[in-house]
């Protein structure tokens, strides 16, 4: 374990350095080779960025001067997270962080790391009191983000922020064409896996497991998809024979769910041709098929044949602020202006897709954002400028905005009908 932690810290620190510099954590981890330490590296990178506000605060509080070397700084952040994680003994973390300096050829930093980490262990209680006085350190989000949620959700902003700092739940979507929820629950139990139902097709696992342990996964009996994301197919009000467009389809979770729910003619569209390969792979595993097109959904002339759609799913690009527990780097890479920039793009997508919706048809607008600027404000603006568009109640009767909680990520849904 000791050698493993030092090696993990050696790989995690440069990853965190690059992410703080603007790189995507997901892209960095894709390039991470398989090794005995890979799981620990992923945990250290995710955990450090999930608690970035806290480790930054601790680093500043404990150091009279921050190291000029960015990798050493990141190594300290990762080590502070490792101490807080409870996965290792205190001695192991301090010892292995110092050893990681050698592995990274940062020999001059060994004394610095040792001194700062030991100071943290001595001052932990007093530092915890100070953390409660610092919003970014306490809530693990940038100050502007905290202010935005406090303004938008005065009664629930703290719960939403805290949910964004948790480990994401692992939820399965049972393919109702292959199995019932009850049947699949029994299959899970037979494999020693505990789960409970949290949606019509959704099973929340007691603890995450590799997909290789899921019975029938390779044969399409189940998929991994958040319970909040699974709401889309139900809200679309699908019926056999409908012509359906999934306008921003990749990676294909909602595409597959639509085809599991109803016998429809589906066009799956995405601007990135390479991402459509993943959609095709998902559909092949499920035994489903759709027409896949690589094009910008706003450029109708490039892809639309003029035949209108009965249903359109517009799962639009957004800040992804409702799913940051899955992508913790986003909290620190986003800027206050991003929501407004996305809103402009989102409004343009609605305007374009409206032309492809049949009279009497329905369009479901979806984001995985918690910022009103991308959600209600975009929809209100569209309704005000679009003749014949009106908002419908969602099938479950709940509000459009769903904040993240212990069972679901944060999503926004608005169902818009076109007058017949």
mmCIF file with all atom_site columns, C-alpha atoms in Angstrom, residues 1-140:
data_model
loop_
_atom_site.group_PDB
_atom_site.id
_atom_site.type_symbol
_atom_site.label_atom_id
_atom_site.label_alt_id
_atom_site.label_comp_id
_atom_site.label_asym_id
_atom_site.label_entity_id
_atom_site.label_seq_id
_atom_site.pdbx_PDB_ins_code
_atom_site.Cartn_x
_atom_site.Cartn_y
_atom_site.Cartn_z
_atom_site.occupancy
_atom_site.B_iso_or_equiv
_atom_site.pdbx_formal_charge
_atom_site.auth_seq_id
_atom_site.auth_comp_id
_atom_site.auth_asym_id
_atom_site.auth_atom_id
_atom_site.pdbx_PDB_model_num
ATOM 1   C CA . UNK A 1 1   ? 0.000   0.000  0.000   1.00 0.00 ? 1   UNK A CA 1
ATOM 2   C CA . UNK A 1 2   ? 2.805   2.418  0.867   1.00 0.00 ? 2   UNK A CA 1
ATOM 3   C CA . UNK A 1 3   ? 4.583   2.029  -2.485  1.00 0.00 ? 3   UNK A CA 1
ATOM 4   C CA . UNK A 1 4   ? 1.204   2.263  -4.205  1.00 0.00 ? 4   UNK A CA 1
ATOM 5   C CA . UNK A 1 5   ? 0.322   5.572  -2.546  1.00 0.00 ? 5   UNK A CA 1
ATOM 6   C CA . UNK A 1 6   ? 3.653   7.186  -3.427  1.00 0.00 ? 6   UNK A CA 1
ATOM 7   C CA . UNK A 1 7   ? 3.249   6.086  -7.040  1.00 0.00 ? 7   UNK A CA 1
ATOM 8   C CA . UNK A 1 8   ? -0.361  7.297  -7.066  1.00 0.00 ? 8   UNK A CA 1
ATOM 9   C CA . UNK A 1 9   ? 0.659   10.697 -5.725  1.00 0.00 ? 9   UNK A CA 1
ATOM 10  C CA . UNK A 1 10  ? 3.393   10.875 -8.346  1.00 0.00 ? 10  UNK A CA 1
ATOM 11  C CA . UNK A 1 11  ? 0.806   10.505 -11.127 1.00 0.00 ? 11  UNK A CA 1
ATOM 12  C CA . UNK A 1 12  ? -2.045  12.450 -9.516  1.00 0.00 ? 12  UNK A CA 1
ATOM 13  C CA . UNK A 1 13  ? -0.099  15.662 -8.818  1.00 0.00 ? 13  UNK A CA 1
ATOM 14  C CA . UNK A 1 14  ? 0.777   16.407 -12.480 1.00 0.00 ? 14  UNK A CA 1
ATOM 15  C CA . UNK A 1 15  ? -2.814  15.636 -13.499 1.00 0.00 ? 15  UNK A CA 1
ATOM 16  C CA . UNK A 1 16  ? -4.179  18.115 -10.958 1.00 0.00 ? 16  UNK A CA 1
ATOM 17  C CA . UNK A 1 17  ? -1.579  20.659 -12.117 1.00 0.00 ? 17  UNK A CA 1
ATOM 18  C CA . UNK A 1 18  ? -2.740  20.388 -15.717 1.00 0.00 ? 18  UNK A CA 1
ATOM 19  C CA . UNK A 1 19  ? -6.426  20.533 -14.788 1.00 0.00 ? 19  UNK A CA 1
ATOM 20  C CA . UNK A 1 20  ? -5.906  23.676 -12.720 1.00 0.00 ? 20  UNK A CA 1
ATOM 21  C CA . UNK A 1 21  ? -4.169  25.057 -15.790 1.00 0.00 ? 21  UNK A CA 1
ATOM 22  C CA . UNK A 1 22  ? -7.299  24.532 -17.866 1.00 0.00 ? 22  UNK A CA 1
ATOM 23  C CA . UNK A 1 23  ? -7.230  20.914 -19.036 1.00 0.00 ? 23  UNK A CA 1
ATOM 24  C CA . UNK A 1 24  ? -10.228 18.589 -18.692 1.00 0.00 ? 24  UNK A CA 1
ATOM 25  C CA . UNK A 1 25  ? -9.990  16.012 -15.906 1.00 0.00 ? 25  UNK A CA 1
ATOM 26  C CA . UNK A 1 26  ? -11.904 13.494 -18.006 1.00 0.00 ? 26  UNK A CA 1
ATOM 27  C CA . UNK A 1 27  ? -9.427  13.888 -20.870 1.00 0.00 ? 27  UNK A CA 1
ATOM 28  C CA . UNK A 1 28  ? -6.492  13.517 -18.508 1.00 0.00 ? 28  UNK A CA 1
ATOM 29  C CA . UNK A 1 29  ? -7.861  10.317 -16.979 1.00 0.00 ? 29  UNK A CA 1
ATOM 30  C CA . UNK A 1 30  ? -8.598  8.791  -20.384 1.00 0.00 ? 30  UNK A CA 1
ATOM 31  C CA . UNK A 1 31  ? -4.867  8.987  -21.110 1.00 0.00 ? 31  UNK A CA 1
ATOM 32  C CA . UNK A 1 32  ? -3.942  7.428  -17.765 1.00 0.00 ? 32  UNK A CA 1
ATOM 33  C CA . UNK A 1 33  ? -2.549  3.923  -18.402 1.00 0.00 ? 33  UNK A CA 1
ATOM 34  C CA . UNK A 1 34  ? -3.771  0.852  -16.587 1.00 0.00 ? 34  UNK A CA 1
ATOM 35  C CA . UNK A 1 35  ? -1.693  0.060  -13.502 1.00 0.00 ? 35  UNK A CA 1
ATOM 36  C CA . UNK A 1 36  ? -2.000  -1.178 -9.942  1.00 0.00 ? 36  UNK A CA 1
ATOM 37  C CA . UNK A 1 37  ? -2.246  2.431  -8.793  1.00 0.00 ? 37  UNK A CA 1
ATOM 38  C CA . UNK A 1 38  ? -4.815  3.631  -11.348 1.00 0.00 ? 38  UNK A CA 1
ATOM 39  C CA . UNK A 1 39  ? -7.816  3.487  -9.002  1.00 0.00 ? 39  UNK A CA 1
ATOM 40  C CA . UNK A 1 40  ? -5.883  5.394  -6.340  1.00 0.00 ? 40  UNK A CA 1
ATOM 41  C CA . UNK A 1 41  ? -4.761  8.006  -8.883  1.00 0.00 ? 41  UNK A CA 1
ATOM 42  C CA . UNK A 1 42  ? -8.355  8.554  -10.028 1.00 0.00 ? 42  UNK A CA 1
ATOM 43  C CA . UNK A 1 43  ? -9.517  8.871  -6.421  1.00 0.00 ? 43  UNK A CA 1
ATOM 44  C CA . UNK A 1 44  ? -6.756  11.352 -5.565  1.00 0.00 ? 44  UNK A CA 1
ATOM 45  C CA . UNK A 1 45  ? -7.425  13.513 -8.625  1.00 0.00 ? 45  UNK A CA 1
ATOM 46  C CA . UNK A 1 46  ? -11.210 13.497 -8.213  1.00 0.00 ? 46  UNK A CA 1
ATOM 47  C CA . UNK A 1 47  ? -11.068 13.940 -4.448  1.00 0.00 ? 47  UNK A CA 1
ATOM 48  C CA . UNK A 1 48  ? -8.552  16.784 -4.548  1.00 0.00 ? 48  UNK A CA 1
ATOM 49  C CA . UNK A 1 49  ? -10.577 18.716 -7.124  1.00 0.00 ? 49  UNK A CA 1
ATOM 50  C CA . UNK A 1 50  ? -13.840 17.958 -5.348  1.00 0.00 ? 50  UNK A CA 1
ATOM 51  C CA . UNK A 1 51  ? -12.321 19.498 -2.207  1.00 0.00 ? 51  UNK A CA 1
ATOM 52  C CA . UNK A 1 52  ? -10.275 22.094 -4.038  1.00 0.00 ? 52  UNK A CA 1
ATOM 53  C CA . UNK A 1 53  ? -11.580 25.034 -2.039  1.00 0.00 ? 53  UNK A CA 1
ATOM 54  C CA . UNK A 1 54  ? -10.612 23.263 1.174   1.00 0.00 ? 54  UNK A CA 1
ATOM 55  C CA . UNK A 1 55  ? -7.109  22.139 0.180   1.00 0.00 ? 55  UNK A CA 1
ATOM 56  C CA . UNK A 1 56  ? -6.344  25.574 -1.246  1.00 0.00 ? 56  UNK A CA 1
ATOM 57  C CA . UNK A 1 57  ? -7.385  27.177 2.045   1.00 0.00 ? 57  UNK A CA 1
ATOM 58  C CA . UNK A 1 58  ? -5.285  24.726 4.063   1.00 0.00 ? 58  UNK A CA 1
ATOM 59  C CA . UNK A 1 59  ? -2.277  25.255 1.845   1.00 0.00 ? 59  UNK A CA 1
ATOM 60  C CA . UNK A 1 60  ? -2.460  29.022 2.296   1.00 0.00 ? 60  UNK A CA 1
ATOM 61  C CA . UNK A 1 61  ? -3.077  28.752 6.022   1.00 0.00 ? 61  UNK A CA 1
ATOM 62  C CA . UNK A 1 62  ? -0.151  26.408 6.645   1.00 0.00 ? 62  UNK A CA 1
ATOM 63  C CA . UNK A 1 63  ? 2.488   27.859 4.320   1.00 0.00 ? 63  UNK A CA 1
ATOM 64  C CA . UNK A 1 64  ? 4.241   31.152 4.872   1.00 0.00 ? 64  UNK A CA 1
ATOM 65  C CA . UNK A 1 65  ? 4.997   31.004 1.170   1.00 0.00 ? 65  UNK A CA 1
ATOM 66  C CA . UNK A 1 66  ? 3.459   28.785 -1.480  1.00 0.00 ? 66  UNK A CA 1
ATOM 67  C CA . UNK A 1 67  ? 5.977   26.791 -3.524  1.00 0.00 ? 67  UNK A CA 1
ATOM 68  C CA . UNK A 1 68  ? 6.891   28.211 -6.899  1.00 0.00 ? 68  UNK A CA 1
ATOM 69  C CA . UNK A 1 69  ? 6.778   24.722 -8.397  1.00 0.00 ? 69  UNK A CA 1
ATOM 70  C CA . UNK A 1 70  ? 3.179   23.987 -9.476  1.00 0.00 ? 70  UNK A CA 1
ATOM 71  C CA . UNK A 1 71  ? 3.624   20.225 -9.242  1.00 0.00 ? 71  UNK A CA 1
ATOM 72  C CA . UNK A 1 72  ? 4.817   20.471 -5.646  1.00 0.00 ? 72  UNK A CA 1
ATOM 73  C CA . UNK A 1 73  ? 1.796   22.617 -4.843  1.00 0.00 ? 73  UNK A CA 1
ATOM 74  C CA . UNK A 1 74  ? -0.507  20.025 -6.420  1.00 0.00 ? 74  UNK A CA 1
ATOM 75  C CA . UNK A 1 75  ? 1.265   17.237 -4.551  1.00 0.00 ? 75  UNK A CA 1
ATOM 76  C CA . UNK A 1 76  ? 0.538   19.050 -1.291  1.00 0.00 ? 76  UNK A CA 1
ATOM 77  C CA . UNK A 1 77  ? -3.152  19.400 -2.240  1.00 0.00 ? 77  UNK A CA 1
ATOM 78  C CA . UNK A 1 78  ? -3.367  15.699 -3.071  1.00 0.00 ? 78  UNK A CA 1
ATOM 79  C CA . UNK A 1 79  ? -1.672  14.740 0.193   1.00 0.00 ? 79  UNK A CA 1
ATOM 80  C CA . UNK A 1 80  ? -4.054  16.949 2.203   1.00 0.00 ? 80  UNK A CA 1
ATOM 81  C CA . UNK A 1 81  ? -6.984  15.236 0.517   1.00 0.00 ? 81  UNK A CA 1
ATOM 82  C CA . UNK A 1 82  ? -5.444  11.822 1.260   1.00 0.00 ? 82  UNK A CA 1
ATOM 83  C CA . UNK A 1 83  ? -5.220  12.750 4.950   1.00 0.00 ? 83  UNK A CA 1
ATOM 84  C CA . UNK A 1 84  ? -8.873  13.817 4.979   1.00 0.00 ? 84  UNK A CA 1
ATOM 85  C CA . UNK A 1 85  ? -10.064 10.780 3.013   1.00 0.00 ? 85  UNK A CA 1
ATOM 86  C CA . UNK A 1 86  ? -9.445  8.327  5.849   1.00 0.00 ? 86  UNK A CA 1
ATOM 87  C CA . UNK A 1 87  ? -8.151  5.757  3.365   1.00 0.00 ? 87  UNK A CA 1
ATOM 88  C CA . UNK A 1 88  ? -4.626  5.808  4.766   1.00 0.00 ? 88  UNK A CA 1
ATOM 89  C CA . UNK A 1 89  ? -2.965  6.250  8.136   1.00 0.00 ? 89  UNK A CA 1
ATOM 90  C CA . UNK A 1 90  ? -1.577  9.701  8.865   1.00 0.00 ? 90  UNK A CA 1
ATOM 91  C CA . UNK A 1 91  ? 1.979   8.373  8.989   1.00 0.00 ? 91  UNK A CA 1
ATOM 92  C CA . UNK A 1 92  ? 1.561   6.667  5.612   1.00 0.00 ? 92  UNK A CA 1
ATOM 93  C CA . UNK A 1 93  ? 0.379   9.835  3.903   1.00 0.00 ? 93  UNK A CA 1
ATOM 94  C CA . UNK A 1 94  ? 3.213   11.989 5.237   1.00 0.00 ? 94  UNK A CA 1
ATOM 95  C CA . UNK A 1 95  ? 5.824   9.361  4.495   1.00 0.00 ? 95  UNK A CA 1
ATOM 96  C CA . UNK A 1 96  ? 4.534   8.627  0.994   1.00 0.00 ? 96  UNK A CA 1
ATOM 97  C CA . UNK A 1 97  ? 4.124   12.306 0.063   1.00 0.00 ? 97  UNK A CA 1
ATOM 98  C CA . UNK A 1 98  ? 7.801   12.815 0.883   1.00 0.00 ? 98  UNK A CA 1
ATOM 99  C CA . UNK A 1 99  ? 8.691   9.713  -1.156  1.00 0.00 ? 99  UNK A CA 1
ATOM 100 C CA . UNK A 1 100 ? 6.621   11.068 -4.036  1.00 0.00 ? 100 UNK A CA 1
ATOM 101 C CA . UNK A 1 101 ? 8.883   14.127 -4.095  1.00 0.00 ? 101 UNK A CA 1
ATOM 102 C CA . UNK A 1 102 ? 11.759  11.802 -4.910  1.00 0.00 ? 102 UNK A CA 1
ATOM 103 C CA . UNK A 1 103 ? 9.753   9.994  -7.599  1.00 0.00 ? 103 UNK A CA 1
ATOM 104 C CA . UNK A 1 104 ? 8.922   13.382 -9.157  1.00 0.00 ? 104 UNK A CA 1
ATOM 105 C CA . UNK A 1 105 ? 12.558  14.485 -8.795  1.00 0.00 ? 105 UNK A CA 1
ATOM 106 C CA . UNK A 1 106 ? 11.489  17.339 -6.518  1.00 0.00 ? 106 UNK A CA 1
ATOM 107 C CA . UNK A 1 107 ? 14.119  16.577 -3.887  1.00 0.00 ? 107 UNK A CA 1
ATOM 108 C CA . UNK A 1 108 ? 14.236  20.126 -2.514  1.00 0.00 ? 108 UNK A CA 1
ATOM 109 C CA . UNK A 1 109 ? 10.539  19.946 -1.621  1.00 0.00 ? 109 UNK A CA 1
ATOM 110 C CA . UNK A 1 110 ? 10.794  16.970 0.752   1.00 0.00 ? 110 UNK A CA 1
ATOM 111 C CA . UNK A 1 111 ? 11.329  19.064 3.861   1.00 0.00 ? 111 UNK A CA 1
ATOM 112 C CA . UNK A 1 112 ? 8.589   21.494 2.879   1.00 0.00 ? 112 UNK A CA 1
ATOM 113 C CA . UNK A 1 113 ? 6.007   18.744 2.342   1.00 0.00 ? 113 UNK A CA 1
ATOM 114 C CA . UNK A 1 114 ? 6.931   17.011 5.574   1.00 0.00 ? 114 UNK A CA 1
ATOM 115 C CA . UNK A 1 115 ? 6.693   20.210 7.619   1.00 0.00 ? 115 UNK A CA 1
ATOM 116 C CA . UNK A 1 116 ? 3.387   21.411 6.161   1.00 0.00 ? 116 UNK A CA 1
ATOM 117 C CA . UNK A 1 117 ? 1.627   18.052 6.479   1.00 0.00 ? 117 UNK A CA 1
ATOM 118 C CA . UNK A 1 118 ? 2.782   17.604 10.072  1.00 0.00 ? 118 UNK A CA 1
ATOM 119 C CA . UNK A 1 119 ? 1.650   21.138 10.882  1.00 0.00 ? 119 UNK A CA 1
ATOM 120 C CA . UNK A 1 120 ? -1.776  20.294 9.483   1.00 0.00 ? 120 UNK A CA 1
ATOM 121 C CA . UNK A 1 121 ? -2.052  17.263 11.753  1.00 0.00 ? 121 UNK A CA 1
ATOM 122 C CA . UNK A 1 122 ? -1.113  19.382 14.785  1.00 0.00 ? 122 UNK A CA 1
ATOM 123 C CA . UNK A 1 123 ? -3.460  22.269 13.933  1.00 0.00 ? 123 UNK A CA 1
ATOM 124 C CA . UNK A 1 124 ? -6.366  20.299 12.470  1.00 0.00 ? 124 UNK A CA 1
ATOM 125 C CA . UNK A 1 125 ? -8.962  21.242 15.086  1.00 0.00 ? 125 UNK A CA 1
ATOM 126 C CA . UNK A 1 126 ? -8.299  24.982 14.916  1.00 0.00 ? 126 UNK A CA 1
ATOM 127 C CA . UNK A 1 127 ? -8.161  24.922 11.134  1.00 0.00 ? 127 UNK A CA 1
ATOM 128 C CA . UNK A 1 128 ? -11.592 23.273 10.964  1.00 0.00 ? 128 UNK A CA 1
ATOM 129 C CA . UNK A 1 129 ? -13.027 26.229 12.880  1.00 0.00 ? 129 UNK A CA 1
ATOM 130 C CA . UNK A 1 130 ? -11.427 28.668 10.428  1.00 0.00 ? 130 UNK A CA 1
ATOM 131 C CA . UNK A 1 131 ? -12.744 26.695 7.456   1.00 0.00 ? 131 UNK A CA 1
ATOM 132 C CA . UNK A 1 132 ? -16.318 27.247 8.630   1.00 0.00 ? 132 UNK A CA 1
ATOM 133 C CA . UNK A 1 133 ? -15.702 30.989 8.279   1.00 0.00 ? 133 UNK A CA 1
ATOM 134 C CA . UNK A 1 134 ? -14.531 30.735 4.651   1.00 0.00 ? 134 UNK A CA 1
ATOM 135 C CA . UNK A 1 135 ? -17.311 30.040 2.118   1.00 0.00 ? 135 UNK A CA 1
ATOM 136 C CA . UNK A 1 136 ? -15.134 28.522 -0.603  1.00 0.00 ? 136 UNK A CA 1
ATOM 137 C CA . UNK A 1 137 ? -13.345 26.248 1.852   1.00 0.00 ? 137 UNK A CA 1
ATOM 138 C CA . UNK A 1 138 ? -16.575 25.185 3.552   1.00 0.00 ? 138 UNK A CA 1
ATOM 139 C CA . UNK A 1 139 ? -18.759 24.604 0.475   1.00 0.00 ? 139 UNK A CA 1
ATOM 140 C CA . UNK A 1 140 ? -16.045 23.578 -2.001  1.00 0.00 ? 140 UNK A CA 1
#
